[in-house]
Coordinates of C-alpha atoms in Angstrom, one line a residue:
M463 CA -44.5 -34.3 -15.3
K464 CA -45.3 -38.0 -15.4
N465 CA -44.2 -39.9 -18.6
K466 CA -47.1 -42.1 -19.8
Q467 CA -44.6 -44.5 -21.4
L468 CA -43.4 -45.5 -17.9
Y469 CA -46.5 -47.7 -17.5
K470 CA -46.3 -49.3 -20.9
I471 CA -42.9 -50.9 -20.6
K472 CA -42.1 -53.2 -17.7
A473 CA -38.7 -52.5 -16.1
N474 CA -36.2 -55.4 -16.5
K475 CA -34.9 -56.2 -13.0
S476 CA -32.0 -58.1 -14.4
L477 CA -30.8 -54.9 -16.1
G478 CA -31.2 -52.9 -12.9
Q479 CA -33.8 -50.6 -14.4
N480 CA -35.6 -48.0 -12.4
F481 CA -36.9 -45.2 -14.5
I482 CA -36.9 -41.5 -13.5
T483 CA -40.5 -40.3 -13.6
S484 CA -40.1 -36.6 -13.9
S485 CA -38.4 -34.3 -16.4
D486 CA -38.0 -31.8 -13.6
I487 CA -35.5 -34.2 -12.0
T488 CA -33.7 -34.9 -15.3
D489 CA -33.5 -31.2 -16.0
K490 CA -31.8 -30.8 -12.6
I491 CA -29.3 -33.6 -13.3
V492 CA -28.3 -31.8 -16.5
S493 CA -28.0 -28.5 -14.7
Y494 CA -25.5 -30.1 -12.2
S495 CA -23.3 -30.9 -15.2
K496 CA -23.0 -27.1 -15.7
N497 CA -22.6 -25.8 -19.3
I498 CA -22.7 -28.6 -21.9
N499 CA -23.0 -26.5 -25.1
N500 CA -19.4 -27.2 -26.3
Y501 CA -19.2 -30.7 -25.1
S502 CA -20.0 -34.1 -26.5
I503 CA -22.1 -36.0 -23.9
I504 CA -22.2 -39.8 -23.3
E505 CA -25.3 -41.1 -21.6
I506 CA -25.1 -44.6 -20.1
G507 CA -28.4 -46.5 -19.6
A508 CA -30.8 -44.2 -21.5
G509 CA -34.0 -46.1 -20.6
L510 CA -37.1 -44.3 -21.7
G511 CA -35.2 -41.3 -22.9
I512 CA -36.4 -38.7 -20.3
L513 CA -32.9 -37.7 -19.3
T514 CA -31.9 -38.0 -22.9
E515 CA -34.4 -35.3 -23.9
S516 CA -33.3 -33.1 -21.0
I517 CA -29.7 -33.3 -22.3
L518 CA -30.7 -32.5 -25.9
K519 CA -32.8 -29.5 -24.8
N520 CA -29.6 -28.0 -23.4
N521 CA -27.9 -28.1 -26.8
P522 CA -24.8 -30.2 -26.4
K523 CA -22.3 -30.5 -29.3
K524 CA -23.4 -34.1 -29.6
L525 CA -25.1 -36.8 -27.5
I526 CA -24.4 -40.5 -27.7
S527 CA -26.7 -42.7 -25.6
I528 CA -25.9 -46.3 -24.7
E529 CA -28.7 -48.7 -23.8
K530 CA -28.6 -52.5 -23.6
D531 CA -32.4 -53.0 -23.8
H532 CA -33.5 -53.1 -27.4
R533 CA -37.2 -52.3 -26.5
F534 CA -36.4 -48.6 -26.5
T535 CA -35.0 -48.4 -30.0
D536 CA -38.1 -46.6 -31.4
I537 CA -37.8 -43.9 -28.8
Y538 CA -34.2 -43.2 -29.7
A539 CA -34.8 -43.4 -33.4
K540 CA -37.4 -40.7 -33.1
L541 CA -35.0 -38.5 -31.1
A542 CA -32.4 -39.0 -33.7
R543 CA -34.8 -37.8 -36.4
N544 CA -35.8 -34.8 -34.3
Y545 CA -32.2 -33.8 -33.4
H546 CA -30.6 -34.7 -36.7
G547 CA -26.8 -34.8 -36.5
K548 CA -26.9 -34.0 -32.8
Y549 CA -27.9 -37.4 -31.5
E550 CA -26.9 -41.0 -31.9
F551 CA -27.5 -44.2 -29.9
K552 CA -26.0 -47.6 -29.5
I553 CA -27.9 -50.7 -28.4
A554 CA -25.0 -52.3 -26.5
D555 CA -23.7 -53.3 -23.1
A556 CA -21.8 -50.3 -21.7
L557 CA -19.3 -52.6 -20.0
D558 CA -18.2 -53.8 -23.5
I559 CA -17.7 -50.3 -24.9
N560 CA -14.5 -48.3 -25.0
F561 CA -15.9 -44.8 -24.2
T562 CA -12.9 -43.0 -25.5
T563 CA -13.8 -44.1 -29.0
L564 CA -17.3 -42.6 -29.0
A565 CA -16.4 -38.9 -29.1
K566 CA -13.4 -36.5 -29.2
P567 CA -12.8 -34.4 -26.1
P568 CA -14.1 -32.4 -24.4
V569 CA -16.5 -35.1 -23.2
K570 CA -18.9 -35.2 -20.3
I571 CA -20.8 -38.2 -19.0
I572 CA -24.3 -37.8 -17.6
A573 CA -26.2 -40.9 -16.5
N574 CA -28.8 -42.5 -14.3
L575 CA -26.7 -45.6 -14.0
P576 CA -28.3 -49.1 -13.8
Y577 CA -28.0 -50.1 -10.2
N578 CA -26.5 -53.5 -10.9
I579 CA -23.5 -52.2 -12.9
S580 CA -22.9 -48.8 -11.4
T581 CA -19.7 -49.8 -9.5
A582 CA -18.3 -51.6 -12.5
I583 CA -19.0 -48.7 -14.8
L584 CA -17.4 -46.2 -12.5
L585 CA -14.2 -48.4 -12.1
K586 CA -14.1 -48.7 -15.9
L587 CA -14.3 -44.9 -16.3
L588 CA -11.5 -44.4 -13.8
N589 CA -9.1 -46.3 -16.2
N590 CA -9.4 -43.4 -18.6
I591 CA -10.6 -40.6 -16.3
S592 CA -8.5 -37.8 -17.7
Y593 CA -10.4 -38.2 -21.0
F594 CA -13.5 -36.8 -19.4
S595 CA -14.3 -33.3 -18.2
S596 CA -16.8 -34.4 -15.7
L597 CA -19.2 -37.2 -14.7
T598 CA -22.7 -36.5 -13.4
L599 CA -23.9 -39.8 -12.2
M600 CA -26.8 -41.3 -10.3
F601 CA -26.0 -44.1 -7.8
Q602 CA -27.8 -45.9 -5.0
K603 CA -27.3 -43.7 -1.9
E604 CA -25.3 -46.5 -0.2
V605 CA -22.8 -46.6 -3.2
A606 CA -22.6 -42.8 -3.2
N607 CA -21.7 -42.9 0.5
R608 CA -19.0 -45.4 -0.2
I609 CA -17.5 -43.2 -2.8
L610 CA -17.5 -40.2 -0.5
A611 CA -16.4 -42.1 2.7
Q612 CA -13.3 -41.1 4.7
P613 CA -10.9 -43.4 6.5
N614 CA -12.0 -45.0 9.8
S615 CA -15.6 -45.4 8.7
K616 CA -17.5 -48.6 7.8
S617 CA -18.3 -47.2 4.3
Y618 CA -14.7 -46.5 3.4
G619 CA -13.3 -49.0 0.9
T620 CA -12.0 -49.6 -2.6
L621 CA -14.3 -47.0 -4.3
S622 CA -13.5 -44.3 -1.7
V623 CA -9.7 -44.6 -2.3
L624 CA -9.7 -45.0 -6.1
V625 CA -12.2 -42.3 -6.9
Q626 CA -10.8 -39.8 -4.4
L627 CA -7.2 -40.4 -5.6
L628 CA -8.1 -39.2 -9.1
C629 CA -11.2 -37.0 -8.7
N630 CA -13.0 -34.4 -6.7
V631 CA -16.5 -35.6 -5.7
E632 CA -19.5 -33.6 -4.7
K633 CA -22.9 -34.9 -3.6
M634 CA -25.5 -32.7 -5.4
E635 CA -28.8 -34.2 -4.2
D636 CA -30.5 -37.3 -2.6
L637 CA -33.6 -38.7 -4.3
T638 CA -36.4 -40.7 -2.6
P639 CA -37.8 -43.9 -4.2
E640 CA -40.9 -42.0 -5.2
M641 CA -38.9 -40.3 -8.0
F642 CA -38.6 -43.6 -9.8
H643 CA -40.7 -46.3 -11.4
P644 CA -40.9 -49.0 -10.3
L645 CA -40.1 -47.8 -6.7
P646 CA -36.7 -49.1 -5.7
K647 CA -36.1 -50.2 -2.1
V648 CA -33.3 -47.7 -1.7
H649 CA -32.7 -44.0 -1.9
S650 CA -30.5 -42.6 -4.7
S651 CA -27.8 -39.8 -4.9
I652 CA -26.5 -37.6 -7.7
L653 CA -22.8 -37.1 -7.6
Y654 CA -20.7 -34.6 -9.6
I655 CA -17.3 -36.0 -10.2
T656 CA -14.4 -34.0 -11.8
P657 CA -11.1 -35.5 -12.6
L658 CA -8.1 -33.8 -11.0
L659 CA -5.6 -32.3 -13.4
T660 CA -2.9 -34.2 -11.6
P661 CA -3.5 -37.0 -9.0
K662 CA -3.3 -35.9 -5.3
I663 CA -0.3 -38.2 -5.0
Q664 CA 2.1 -39.2 -7.8
T665 CA 1.8 -42.9 -8.1
D666 CA 0.8 -45.7 -10.4
Y667 CA -2.9 -45.9 -10.3
H668 CA -3.0 -49.6 -11.2
K669 CA -0.5 -50.5 -8.5
V670 CA -2.7 -48.6 -6.0
A671 CA -5.8 -50.5 -7.3
N672 CA -3.9 -53.7 -6.8
V673 CA -3.1 -52.9 -3.2
V674 CA -6.5 -51.6 -2.4
N675 CA -8.3 -54.6 -3.9
A676 CA -5.9 -57.1 -2.1
T677 CA -6.5 -55.5 1.3
F678 CA -10.2 -54.7 1.2
N679 CA -11.0 -58.2 -0.1
Y680 CA -10.0 -59.1 3.5
R681 CA -11.1 -55.9 5.3
R682 CA -11.3 -57.5 8.7
K683 CA -7.7 -58.7 8.5
M684 CA -4.8 -56.6 9.7
I685 CA -2.8 -55.0 6.9
H686 CA 0.3 -57.1 7.4
K687 CA -1.7 -60.2 6.8
S688 CA -3.7 -59.1 3.7
L689 CA -0.7 -57.6 2.0
K690 CA 0.9 -61.1 1.9
N691 CA -1.3 -61.9 -1.1
I692 CA 0.7 -59.5 -3.3
T693 CA 4.2 -59.2 -1.8
N694 CA 6.8 -61.2 0.2
N695 CA 8.2 -57.9 1.6
V696 CA 5.3 -56.9 3.8
E697 CA 7.2 -56.0 7.0
S698 CA 9.9 -53.9 5.3
I699 CA 7.4 -52.1 3.2
L700 CA 5.2 -51.2 6.2
K701 CA 8.3 -50.1 8.1
L702 CA 9.5 -47.8 5.3
A703 CA 6.0 -46.4 4.8
N704 CA 5.7 -45.8 8.6
I705 CA 2.4 -47.7 8.8
N706 CA 1.3 -49.7 11.9
R707 CA 1.2 -53.3 10.8
T708 CA -1.9 -54.0 13.0
L709 CA -4.1 -51.5 11.2
R710 CA -7.0 -52.7 9.1
P711 CA -7.7 -51.4 5.5
E712 CA -10.4 -49.1 6.7
N713 CA -7.9 -47.3 8.9
I714 CA -5.4 -46.7 6.0
S715 CA -5.5 -43.3 4.3
I716 CA -5.2 -42.7 0.5
E717 CA -1.7 -41.3 1.0
Q718 CA -0.7 -44.5 2.9
F719 CA -2.1 -46.8 0.3
C720 CA 0.0 -44.8 -2.3
K721 CA 3.1 -45.2 -0.1
I722 CA 2.6 -48.9 -0.1
A723 CA 2.1 -49.1 -3.8
N724 CA 5.2 -47.0 -4.5
L725 CA 7.3 -49.4 -2.4
L726 CA 6.2 -52.5 -4.3

């Protein structure tokens, strides 16, 4: 079902807007989140409200939508009247919001993320990932592939390590550009992300993030060179961790990154 409003509001490229054109797609996105009846839901980048309505139809405990573009205020205000007490919205930049203050657990996040901030939003969510029961998120396919990537591949990087350290990740579906308006130049993917009850490896997440960022910022350098940006004890750390000093970041497993972090 095409939404006539799509052609009345011009997408703002600076906000990374590409609107989903079919409620059939948004209904599927909500279904990938599994049962939401007893959960508060946070939606990031609500746009024209098509996904918003699909969420509300599935009777969540509460839905809070965040949207930076004030042009959609009337759409959300109407939904708030129709779903009195179940729905609220905030016209704000999601990067400035502390999501843990919006609703009490259990909380799920469902979002067609704006392309230009999707990575930043995901990294922000990881800082408090245990607060959320699940994340059902739309990404550019290239970004989704980076999240899912394994060592020794070109896509493997910071997102791969940090997300997989804390979460299970499953690709639910790929979407073609024809599912959006305006047509993006890229394909998209829906990921279902569930936080692990305990991390795969006991470590300090922020230390691991520091190591990963320091090394992947220079991904063509050998590990013994890129680590010099954060420690003066590179050789002893790599020896204790039993890691070949000539490997590059893309060859280092999550477990090995954690070993390095634990030795700092």
